Coordinates of C-alpha atoms and ligand atoms in Angstrom, one line a residue:
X1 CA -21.6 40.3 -35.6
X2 CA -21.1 37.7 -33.2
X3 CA -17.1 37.8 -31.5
X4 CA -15.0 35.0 -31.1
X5 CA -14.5 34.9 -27.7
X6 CA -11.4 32.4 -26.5
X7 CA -12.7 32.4 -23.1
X8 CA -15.5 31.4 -24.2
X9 CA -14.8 28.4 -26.6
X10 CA -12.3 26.7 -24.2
X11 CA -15.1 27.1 -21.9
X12 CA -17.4 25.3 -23.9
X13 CA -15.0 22.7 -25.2
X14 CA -14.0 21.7 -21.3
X15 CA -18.3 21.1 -20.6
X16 CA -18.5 19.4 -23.8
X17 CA -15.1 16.6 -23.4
X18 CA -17.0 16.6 -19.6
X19 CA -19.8 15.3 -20.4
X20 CA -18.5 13.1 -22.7
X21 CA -16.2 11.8 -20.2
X22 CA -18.9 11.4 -17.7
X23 CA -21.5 10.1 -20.2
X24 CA -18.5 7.2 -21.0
X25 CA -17.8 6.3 -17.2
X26 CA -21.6 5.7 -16.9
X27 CA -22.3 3.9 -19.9
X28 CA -24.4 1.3 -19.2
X29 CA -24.5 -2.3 -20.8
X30 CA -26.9 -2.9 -23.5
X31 CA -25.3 -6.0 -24.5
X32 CA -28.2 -8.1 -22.8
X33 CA -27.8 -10.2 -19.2
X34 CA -27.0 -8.7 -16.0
X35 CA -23.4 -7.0 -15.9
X36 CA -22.1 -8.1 -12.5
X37 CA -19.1 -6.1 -11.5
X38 CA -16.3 -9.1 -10.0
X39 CA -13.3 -7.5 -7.7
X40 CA -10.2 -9.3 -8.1
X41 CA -6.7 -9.0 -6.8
X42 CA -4.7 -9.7 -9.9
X43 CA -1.2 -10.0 -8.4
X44 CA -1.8 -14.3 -7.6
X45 CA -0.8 -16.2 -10.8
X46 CA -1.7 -18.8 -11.8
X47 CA -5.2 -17.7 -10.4
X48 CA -5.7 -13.8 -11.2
X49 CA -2.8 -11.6 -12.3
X50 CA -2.0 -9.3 -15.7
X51 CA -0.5 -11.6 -18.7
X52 CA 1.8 -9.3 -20.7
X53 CA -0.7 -6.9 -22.4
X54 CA -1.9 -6.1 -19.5
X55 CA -5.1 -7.9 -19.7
X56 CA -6.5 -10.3 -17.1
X57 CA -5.7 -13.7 -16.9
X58 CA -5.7 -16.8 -14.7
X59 CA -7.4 -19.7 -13.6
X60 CA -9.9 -17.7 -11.3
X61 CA -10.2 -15.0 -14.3
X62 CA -11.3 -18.1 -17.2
X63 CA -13.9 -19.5 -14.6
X64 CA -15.3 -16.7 -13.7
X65 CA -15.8 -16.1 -17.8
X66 CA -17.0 -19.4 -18.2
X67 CA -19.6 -19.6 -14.8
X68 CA -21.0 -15.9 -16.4
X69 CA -21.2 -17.8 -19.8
X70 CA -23.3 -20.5 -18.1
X71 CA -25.4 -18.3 -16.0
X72 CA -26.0 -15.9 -18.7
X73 CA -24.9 -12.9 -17.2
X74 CA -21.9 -10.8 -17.8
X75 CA -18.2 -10.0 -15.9
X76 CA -16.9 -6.8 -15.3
X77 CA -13.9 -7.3 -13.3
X78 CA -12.5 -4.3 -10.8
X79 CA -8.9 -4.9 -9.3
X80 CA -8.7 -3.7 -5.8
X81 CA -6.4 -5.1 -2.7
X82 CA -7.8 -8.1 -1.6
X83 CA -7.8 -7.0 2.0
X84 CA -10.6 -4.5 1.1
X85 CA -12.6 -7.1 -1.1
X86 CA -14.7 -8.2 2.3
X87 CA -15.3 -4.5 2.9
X88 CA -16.5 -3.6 -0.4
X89 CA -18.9 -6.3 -0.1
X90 CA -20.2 -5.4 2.9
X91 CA -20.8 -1.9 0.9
X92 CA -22.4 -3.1 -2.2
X93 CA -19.6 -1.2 -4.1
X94 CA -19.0 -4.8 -6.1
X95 CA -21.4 -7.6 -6.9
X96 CA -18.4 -10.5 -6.2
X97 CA -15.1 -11.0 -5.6
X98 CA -13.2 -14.0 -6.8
X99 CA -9.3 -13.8 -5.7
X100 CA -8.3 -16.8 -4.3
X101 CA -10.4 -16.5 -1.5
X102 CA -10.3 -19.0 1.1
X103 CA -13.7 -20.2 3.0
X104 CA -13.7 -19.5 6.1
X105 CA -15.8 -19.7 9.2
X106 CA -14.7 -16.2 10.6
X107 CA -15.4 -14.8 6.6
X108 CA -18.5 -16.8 6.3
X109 CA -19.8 -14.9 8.8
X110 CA -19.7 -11.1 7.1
X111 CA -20.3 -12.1 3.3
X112 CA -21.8 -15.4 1.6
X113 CA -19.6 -17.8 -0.3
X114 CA -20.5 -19.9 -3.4
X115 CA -19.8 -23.9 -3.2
X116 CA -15.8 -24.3 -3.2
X117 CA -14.3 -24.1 -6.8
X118 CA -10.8 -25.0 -5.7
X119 CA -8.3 -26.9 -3.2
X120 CA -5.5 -25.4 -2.0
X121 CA -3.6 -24.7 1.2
X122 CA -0.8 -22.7 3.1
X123 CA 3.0 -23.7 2.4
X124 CA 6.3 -22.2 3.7
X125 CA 8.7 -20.8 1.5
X126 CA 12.1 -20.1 2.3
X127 CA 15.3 -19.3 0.7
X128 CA 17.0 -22.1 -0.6
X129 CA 20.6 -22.2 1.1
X130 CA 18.1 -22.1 4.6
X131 CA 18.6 -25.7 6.7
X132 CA 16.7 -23.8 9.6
X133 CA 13.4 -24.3 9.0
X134 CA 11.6 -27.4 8.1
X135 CA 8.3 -27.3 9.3
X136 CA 5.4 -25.2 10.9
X137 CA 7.5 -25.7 14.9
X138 CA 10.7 -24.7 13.4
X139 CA 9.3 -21.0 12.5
X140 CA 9.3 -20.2 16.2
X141 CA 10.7 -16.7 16.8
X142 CA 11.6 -15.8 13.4
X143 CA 10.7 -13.3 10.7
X144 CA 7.6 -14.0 8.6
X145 CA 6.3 -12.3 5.5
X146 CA 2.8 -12.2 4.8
X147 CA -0.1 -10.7 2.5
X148 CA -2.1 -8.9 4.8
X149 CA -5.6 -10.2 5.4
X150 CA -5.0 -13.4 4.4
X151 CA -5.4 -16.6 6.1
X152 CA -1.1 -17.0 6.0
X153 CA -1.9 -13.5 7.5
X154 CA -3.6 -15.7 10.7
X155 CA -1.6 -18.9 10.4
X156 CA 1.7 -16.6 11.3
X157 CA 0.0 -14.7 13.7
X158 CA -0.2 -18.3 15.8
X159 CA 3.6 -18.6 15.4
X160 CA 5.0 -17.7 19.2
X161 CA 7.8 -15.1 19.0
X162 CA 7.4 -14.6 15.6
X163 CA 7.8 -11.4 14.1
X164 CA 5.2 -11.1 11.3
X165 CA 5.4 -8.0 9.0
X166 CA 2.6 -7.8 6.3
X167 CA 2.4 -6.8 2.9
X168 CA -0.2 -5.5 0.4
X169 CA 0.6 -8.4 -2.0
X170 CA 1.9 -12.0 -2.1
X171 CA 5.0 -10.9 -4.4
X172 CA 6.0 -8.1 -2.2
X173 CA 6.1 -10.7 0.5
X174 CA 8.4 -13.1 -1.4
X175 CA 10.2 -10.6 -2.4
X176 CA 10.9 -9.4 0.8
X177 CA 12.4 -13.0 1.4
X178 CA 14.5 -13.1 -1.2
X179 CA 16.1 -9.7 -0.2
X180 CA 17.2 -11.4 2.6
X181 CA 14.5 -9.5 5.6
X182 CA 12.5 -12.1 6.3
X183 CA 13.3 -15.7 7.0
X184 CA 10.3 -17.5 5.7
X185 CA 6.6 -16.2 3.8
X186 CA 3.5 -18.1 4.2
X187 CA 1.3 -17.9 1.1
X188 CA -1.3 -20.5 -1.0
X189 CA 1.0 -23.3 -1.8
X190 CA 0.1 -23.4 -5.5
X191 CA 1.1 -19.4 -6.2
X192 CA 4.7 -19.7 -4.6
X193 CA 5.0 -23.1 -6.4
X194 CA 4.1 -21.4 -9.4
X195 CA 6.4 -18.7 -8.7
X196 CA 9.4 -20.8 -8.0
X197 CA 8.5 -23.2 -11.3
X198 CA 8.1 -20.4 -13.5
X199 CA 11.5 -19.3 -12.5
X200 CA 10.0 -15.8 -11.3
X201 CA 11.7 -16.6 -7.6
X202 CA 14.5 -17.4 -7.7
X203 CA 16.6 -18.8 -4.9
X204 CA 13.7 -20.1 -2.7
X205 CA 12.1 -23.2 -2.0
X206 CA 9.0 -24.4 -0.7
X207 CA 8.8 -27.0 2.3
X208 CA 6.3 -29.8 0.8
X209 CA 4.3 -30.2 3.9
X210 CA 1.0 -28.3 3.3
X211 CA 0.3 -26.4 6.8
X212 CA -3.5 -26.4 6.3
X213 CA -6.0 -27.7 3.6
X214 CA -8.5 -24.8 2.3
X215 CA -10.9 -24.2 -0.3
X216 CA -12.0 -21.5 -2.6
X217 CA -15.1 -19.5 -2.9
X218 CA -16.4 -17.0 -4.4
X219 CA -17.8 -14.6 -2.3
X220 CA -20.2 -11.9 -2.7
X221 CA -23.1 -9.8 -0.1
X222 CA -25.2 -11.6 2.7
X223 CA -28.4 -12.6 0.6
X224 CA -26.9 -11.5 -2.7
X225 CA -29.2 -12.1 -5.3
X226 CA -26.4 -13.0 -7.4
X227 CA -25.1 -16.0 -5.1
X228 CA -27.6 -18.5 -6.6
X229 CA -26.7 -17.3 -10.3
X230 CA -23.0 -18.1 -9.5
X231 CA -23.4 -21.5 -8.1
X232 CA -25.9 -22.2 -10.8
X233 CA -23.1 -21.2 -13.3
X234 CA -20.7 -23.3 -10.8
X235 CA -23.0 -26.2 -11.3
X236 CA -22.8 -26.3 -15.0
X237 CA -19.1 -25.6 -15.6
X238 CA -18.4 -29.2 -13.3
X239 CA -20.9 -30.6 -15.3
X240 CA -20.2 -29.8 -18.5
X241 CA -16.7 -30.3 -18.4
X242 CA -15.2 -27.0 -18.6
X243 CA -14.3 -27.0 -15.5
X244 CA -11.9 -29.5 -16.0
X245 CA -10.3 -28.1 -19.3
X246 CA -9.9 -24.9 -17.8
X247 CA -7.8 -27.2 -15.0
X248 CA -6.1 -29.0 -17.0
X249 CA -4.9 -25.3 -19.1
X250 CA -3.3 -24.1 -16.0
X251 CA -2.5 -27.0 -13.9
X252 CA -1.8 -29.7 -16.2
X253 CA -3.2 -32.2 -14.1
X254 CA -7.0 -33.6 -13.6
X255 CA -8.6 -31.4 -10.2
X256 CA -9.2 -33.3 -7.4
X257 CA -12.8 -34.1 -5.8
X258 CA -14.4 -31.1 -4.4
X259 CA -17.3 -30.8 -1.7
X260 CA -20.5 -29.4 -3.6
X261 CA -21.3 -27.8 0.0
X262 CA -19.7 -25.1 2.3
X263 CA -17.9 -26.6 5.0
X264 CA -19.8 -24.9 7.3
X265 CA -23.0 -22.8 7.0
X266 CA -23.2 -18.9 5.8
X267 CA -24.0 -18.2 9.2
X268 CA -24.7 -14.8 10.6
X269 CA -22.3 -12.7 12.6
X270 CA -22.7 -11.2 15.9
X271 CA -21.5 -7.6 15.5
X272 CA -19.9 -5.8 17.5
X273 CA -21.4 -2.2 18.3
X274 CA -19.3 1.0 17.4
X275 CA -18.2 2.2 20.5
X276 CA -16.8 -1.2 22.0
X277 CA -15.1 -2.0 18.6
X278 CA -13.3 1.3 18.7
X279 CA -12.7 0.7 22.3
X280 CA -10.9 -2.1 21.7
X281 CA -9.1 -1.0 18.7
X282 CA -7.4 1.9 20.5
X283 CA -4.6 0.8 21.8
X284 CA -3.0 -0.6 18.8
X285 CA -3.8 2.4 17.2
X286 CA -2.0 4.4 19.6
X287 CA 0.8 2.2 19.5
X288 CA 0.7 3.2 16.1
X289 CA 0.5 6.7 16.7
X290 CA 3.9 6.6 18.6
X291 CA 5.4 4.9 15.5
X292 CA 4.1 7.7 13.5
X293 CA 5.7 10.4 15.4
X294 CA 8.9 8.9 15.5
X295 CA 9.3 8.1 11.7
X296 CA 8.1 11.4 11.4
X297 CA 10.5 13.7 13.9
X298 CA 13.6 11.5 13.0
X299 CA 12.8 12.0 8.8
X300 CA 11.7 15.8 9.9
X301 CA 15.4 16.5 11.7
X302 CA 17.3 14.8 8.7
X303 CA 15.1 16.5 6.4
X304 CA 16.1 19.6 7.6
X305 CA 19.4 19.0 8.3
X306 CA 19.5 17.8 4.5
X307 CA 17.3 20.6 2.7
X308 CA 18.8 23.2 5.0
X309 CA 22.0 22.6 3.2
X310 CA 20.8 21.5 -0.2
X311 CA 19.4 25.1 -0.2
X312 CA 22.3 27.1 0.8
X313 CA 24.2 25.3 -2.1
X314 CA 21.5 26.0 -4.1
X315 CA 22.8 29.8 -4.0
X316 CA 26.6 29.1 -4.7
X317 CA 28.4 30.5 -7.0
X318 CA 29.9 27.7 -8.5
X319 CA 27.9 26.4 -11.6
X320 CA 27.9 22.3 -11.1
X321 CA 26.5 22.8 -7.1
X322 CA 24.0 24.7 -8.2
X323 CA 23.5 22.2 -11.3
X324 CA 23.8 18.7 -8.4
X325 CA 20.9 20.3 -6.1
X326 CA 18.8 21.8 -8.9
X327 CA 18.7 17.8 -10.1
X328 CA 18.1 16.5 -6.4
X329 CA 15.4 18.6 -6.0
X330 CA 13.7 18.3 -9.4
X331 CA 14.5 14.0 -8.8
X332 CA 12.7 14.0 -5.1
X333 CA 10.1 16.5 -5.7
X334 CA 9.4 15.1 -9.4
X335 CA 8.7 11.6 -8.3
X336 CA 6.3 9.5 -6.6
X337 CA 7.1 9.5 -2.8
X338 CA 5.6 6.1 -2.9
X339 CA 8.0 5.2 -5.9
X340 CA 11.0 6.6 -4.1
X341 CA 9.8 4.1 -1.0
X342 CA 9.6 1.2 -3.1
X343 CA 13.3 1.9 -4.6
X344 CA 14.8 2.3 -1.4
X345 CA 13.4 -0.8 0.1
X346 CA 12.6 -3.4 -2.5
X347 CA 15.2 -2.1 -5.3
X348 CA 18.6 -1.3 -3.7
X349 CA 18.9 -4.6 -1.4
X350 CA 18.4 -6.6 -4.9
X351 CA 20.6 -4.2 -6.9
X352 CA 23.3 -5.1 -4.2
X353 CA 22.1 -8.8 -4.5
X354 CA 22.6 -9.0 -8.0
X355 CA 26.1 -7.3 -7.5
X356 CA 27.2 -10.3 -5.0
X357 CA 26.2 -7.9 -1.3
X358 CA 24.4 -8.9 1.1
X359 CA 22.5 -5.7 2.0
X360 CA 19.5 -5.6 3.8
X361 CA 17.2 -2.7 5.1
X362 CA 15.6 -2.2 8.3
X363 CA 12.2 -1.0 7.9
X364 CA 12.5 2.1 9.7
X365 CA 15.6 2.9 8.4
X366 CA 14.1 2.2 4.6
X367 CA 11.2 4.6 6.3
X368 CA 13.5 7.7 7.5
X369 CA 15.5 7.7 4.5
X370 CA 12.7 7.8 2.0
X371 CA 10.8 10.3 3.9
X372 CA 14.2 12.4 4.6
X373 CA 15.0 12.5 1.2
X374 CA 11.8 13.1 0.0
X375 CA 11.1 16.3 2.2
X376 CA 14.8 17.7 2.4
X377 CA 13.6 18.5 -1.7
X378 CA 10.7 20.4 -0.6
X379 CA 12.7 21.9 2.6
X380 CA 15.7 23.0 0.4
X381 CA 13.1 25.6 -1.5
X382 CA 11.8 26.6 1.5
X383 CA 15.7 28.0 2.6
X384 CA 16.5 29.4 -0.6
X385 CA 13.5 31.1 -1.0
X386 CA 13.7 32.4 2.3
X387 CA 17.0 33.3 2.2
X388 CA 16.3 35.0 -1.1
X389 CA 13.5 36.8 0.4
X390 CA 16.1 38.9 2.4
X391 CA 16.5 42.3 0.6
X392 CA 20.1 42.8 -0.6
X393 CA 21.2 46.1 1.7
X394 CA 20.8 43.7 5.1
X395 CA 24.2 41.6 3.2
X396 CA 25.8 44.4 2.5
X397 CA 25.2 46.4 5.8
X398 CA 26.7 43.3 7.4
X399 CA 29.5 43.4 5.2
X400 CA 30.3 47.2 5.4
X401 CA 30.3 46.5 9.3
X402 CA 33.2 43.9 8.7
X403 CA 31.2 40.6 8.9
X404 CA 32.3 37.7 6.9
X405 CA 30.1 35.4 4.3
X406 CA 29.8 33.3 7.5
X407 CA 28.9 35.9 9.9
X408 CA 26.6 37.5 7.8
X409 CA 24.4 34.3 6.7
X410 CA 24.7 33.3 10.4
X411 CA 23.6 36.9 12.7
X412 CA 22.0 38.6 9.9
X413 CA 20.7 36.6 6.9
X414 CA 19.5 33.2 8.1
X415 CA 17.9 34.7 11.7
X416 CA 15.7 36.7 9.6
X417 CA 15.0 34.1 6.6
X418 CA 14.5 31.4 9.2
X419 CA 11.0 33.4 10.7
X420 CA 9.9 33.5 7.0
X421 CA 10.4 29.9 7.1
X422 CA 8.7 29.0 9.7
X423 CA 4.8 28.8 8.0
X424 CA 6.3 26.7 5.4
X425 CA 8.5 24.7 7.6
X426 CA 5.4 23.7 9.4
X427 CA 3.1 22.8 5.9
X428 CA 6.1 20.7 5.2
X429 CA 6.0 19.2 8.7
X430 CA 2.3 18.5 8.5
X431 CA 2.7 16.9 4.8
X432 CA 5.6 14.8 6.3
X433 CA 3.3 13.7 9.1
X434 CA 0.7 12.2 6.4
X435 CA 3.0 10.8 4.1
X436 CA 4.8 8.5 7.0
X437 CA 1.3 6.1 6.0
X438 CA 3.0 5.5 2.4
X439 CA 5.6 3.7 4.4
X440 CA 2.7 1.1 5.5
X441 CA 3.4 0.0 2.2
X442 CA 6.9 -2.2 3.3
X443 CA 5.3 -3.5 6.0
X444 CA 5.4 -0.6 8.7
X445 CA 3.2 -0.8 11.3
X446 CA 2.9 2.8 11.9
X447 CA -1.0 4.1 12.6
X448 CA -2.7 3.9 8.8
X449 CA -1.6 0.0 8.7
X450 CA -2.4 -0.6 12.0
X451 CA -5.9 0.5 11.1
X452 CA -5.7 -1.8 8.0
X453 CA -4.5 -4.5 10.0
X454 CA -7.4 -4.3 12.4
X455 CA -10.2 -3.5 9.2
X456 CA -8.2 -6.9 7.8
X457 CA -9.3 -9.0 10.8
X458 CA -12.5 -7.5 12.2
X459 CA -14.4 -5.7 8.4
X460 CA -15.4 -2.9 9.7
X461 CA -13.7 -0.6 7.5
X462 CA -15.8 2.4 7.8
X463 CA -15.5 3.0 12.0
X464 CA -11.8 2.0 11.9
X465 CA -10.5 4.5 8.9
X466 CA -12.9 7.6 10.4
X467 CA -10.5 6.9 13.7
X468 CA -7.8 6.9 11.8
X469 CA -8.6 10.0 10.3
X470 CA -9.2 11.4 13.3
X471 CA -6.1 10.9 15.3
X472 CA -4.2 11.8 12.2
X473 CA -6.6 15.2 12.1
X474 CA -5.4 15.8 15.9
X475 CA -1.7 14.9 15.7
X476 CA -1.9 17.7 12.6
X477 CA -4.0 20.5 14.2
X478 CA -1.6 20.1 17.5
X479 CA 1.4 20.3 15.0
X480 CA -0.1 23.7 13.3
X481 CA -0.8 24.9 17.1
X482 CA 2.5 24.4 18.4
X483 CA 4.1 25.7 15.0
X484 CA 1.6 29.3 15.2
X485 CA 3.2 29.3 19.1
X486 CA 7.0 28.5 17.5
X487 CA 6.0 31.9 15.3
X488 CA 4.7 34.1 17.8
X489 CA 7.6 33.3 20.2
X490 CA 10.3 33.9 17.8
X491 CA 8.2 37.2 16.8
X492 CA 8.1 38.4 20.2
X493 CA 11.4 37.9 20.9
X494 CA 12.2 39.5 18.2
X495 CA 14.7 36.5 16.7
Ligands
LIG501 N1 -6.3 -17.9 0.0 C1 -5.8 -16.9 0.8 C2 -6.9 -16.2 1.6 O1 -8.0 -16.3 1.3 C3 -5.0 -15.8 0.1 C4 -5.7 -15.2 -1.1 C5 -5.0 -14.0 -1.7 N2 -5.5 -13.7 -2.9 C6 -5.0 -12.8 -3.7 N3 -5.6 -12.5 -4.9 N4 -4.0 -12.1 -3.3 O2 -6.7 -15.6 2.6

């Protein structure tokens, strides 16, 4: 007789739903034509963003489904940040990318663009009660929000004196200018238009003067093969009229002439071997590194400070403490640190906004409270377990020699607990150390988007992120070094 064996079943079941899930992830079109996988960055309406069920939708989304309808082949699109749509080019990982992408010469140089498929150009938007500002001069030494990588991304940089903080979308930017951080954004004219129209932004306006005049490609691999498809499928859509409708659905007005050429050649570029490039990317990265350090010793010291006392509470006799840190730490360890970041900085200034405050947040301090938060949860464990660990007789040994509660946590608990502590202390410490790159994503320009910001100008993602890895793999093996010394110390002086 053959015996059911649990073990054995759930075994089986797990291979089997597997398989099934890899067999699904690798299914393979059979629906005939060439399945071209197109990276978008759908946070841009009216060109690529998610309509309400979640689906894709846009002006670049409908002509990319109509040039694939002409050129018989087939769309899948992949969302991915557009700063890393050059890069994954470069790799092969997508076929195309259509997200708004402006032409340029510097692009032009790393991937090949299809004939322009749209006019457009840079505005400024700024908030509405703002007399300040009226032009590109007038930005001079003030506060600019940006999506990283893109060309606004370059146009601020030429602003003297300006401080330019970048972020990983266009809303985030503008959103960061109607919190009140940021004086002015400069985006693609028709998306903040569109933004302010639709009554999405509110209190902002857009200065009419367009700073630059650009054009939109598609852009796909040096000598894609599928670069000729697309303009082929270009090609017909302006002939055949769809084109037009698919203008006309989204900007309610006939488009304008467009050139059928690049406006300059796909031309090759001259790269840059590894060792220079890294060479020359160093010192922002260690400029970075110093930012790193500080967000993370400043949040480390609250953080322990914080969870230090969150855990002695923890042990209290009184019901509702222990109830009030049982809830903080099940909040702060139970969320997303990166959620927690994006509430502190983007959500409470607007709360207060909404309430009638002004109330804005400095980045660091947005940073340091996140991270201090975040980490005094996981620290706060860390003292009640420790303290817990501490067997019973030591209390009352202290006690029966006439020490206080005070006394007795002080001289004999917590000096004992504390060496316990230390190993975890310093995991925490190291965790802490990597998280401080969530906070690249308000704009920090601590080491991780440093890197970014250099991979967004220069494309070469895979030398800059292994450097990046690397110094964040030495700042955390000289961490664990000096925290196994801390240990050794403290156990040799018998603390
Ligand atoms: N046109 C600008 C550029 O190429 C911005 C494009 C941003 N696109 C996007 N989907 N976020 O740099």
């Amino acid at each position: 007789m053959i015996k059911f064996s649990f073990r054995r079943w759930l075994c089986s079941c797990l291979v089997v739903g597997l398989s099934c899930c890899l067999l699904a992830g690798c299914s393979v079109n059979v629906s005939g034509g060439k399945t071209l996988t197109v990276a978008t960055e759908p946070t841009f309406p009216p060109f690529e963003f998610q309509g309400k069920g979640g689906e894709l939708e846009g002006f670049s989304i409908d002509l990319m489904r109509a040039v694939a309808a002409a050129a018989n082949f087939q769309v899948e699109f992949q969302s991915l940040p557009f700063d890393g749509m050059i890069p994954a080019l470069q790799a092969k990982t997508i076929d195309a990318a259509i997200s708004s992408m402006t032409i340029t010469e510097e692009r032009a140089k790393t991937v090949a663009f299809s004939r322009p498929y749209f006019k457009a150009g840079l505005a400024i938007a700024i908030r509405a009660d703002n007399q300040d500002i009226t032009g590109f001069d007038s930005l001079q030494n003030k506060k600019i929000a940006v999506q990283i990588g893109t060309t606004g991304a370059a146009k601020a940089k030429s602003v003297t004196g300006a401080q330019v903080s970048s972020f990983d979308s266009a809303p985030l930017a503008l959103q960061e200018l109607q919190n009140g951080n940021v004086d002015a954004v400069i985006n693609d004219a028709p998306v903040t238009l569109y933004a302010v129209n639709t009554g999405n932004l509110q209190g902002i306006k857009v200065i009419q003067q367009l700073l630059t005049e650009e054009f939109y490609g598609i852009a796909t691999a040096k000598k894609s093969p599928y670069l000729s498809l697309i303009n082929q499928g270009l090609a017909t859509v302006f002939k055949d009229g769809n084109y037009q409708l698919i203008y006309q659905k989204w900007f309610k007005s006939t488009p304008p002439i467009l050139p059928d050429k690049l406006p300059f050649a796909n031309s090759k570029a001259d790269k840059l071997n590894s060792l220079s490039l890294l060479l020359q990317a160093l010192p922002t990265l260690l400029i970075g590194v110093l930012v790193t350090l500080q967000l993370a010793l400043i949040s480390v010291i609250f953080g322990l400070i914080g969870g230090s006392l969150i855990g002695i509470l923890h042990l209290s006799t009184i019901k509702p403490v222990r109830l009030l840190t049982r809830a903080y730490v099940d909040f702060f360890r139970g969320t997303p640190l990166l959620v927690q970041i994006f509430m502190i900085y983007f959500g409470l200034p607007a709360i207060f906004q909404e309430m009638g405050f002004t109330f804005s947040l400095n980045r660091l301090v947005a940073g340091v409270i996140a991270l201090s938060l975040n980490s005094a949860a996981y620290i706060a464990e860390i003292v009640r377990a420790g303290i817990q660990s501490i067997a019973i007789g030591q209390s009352e040994a202290a006690r029966s020699l006439g020490l206080n509660s005070f006394q007795t946590m002080r001289y004999v608990i917590f000096p004992q607990a504390f060496q316990r502590m230390i190993p975890p202390l310093g995991n925490e410490f190291i965790s802490l150390l990597k998280d401080t790159s969530l906070v690249a994503v308000i704009g920090f320009e601590e080491l991780f988007r440093k890197g970014q910001l250099i991979v967004a100008e220069n494309y070469r993602a895979f030398e800059i992120y292994a450097m990046v890895a690397v110094i964040y793999l030495c700042l955390t093996l000289v961490s664990s070094q000096a925290i196994s010394r801390l240990e050794k110390w403290m156990k040799l002086r018998g603390v």
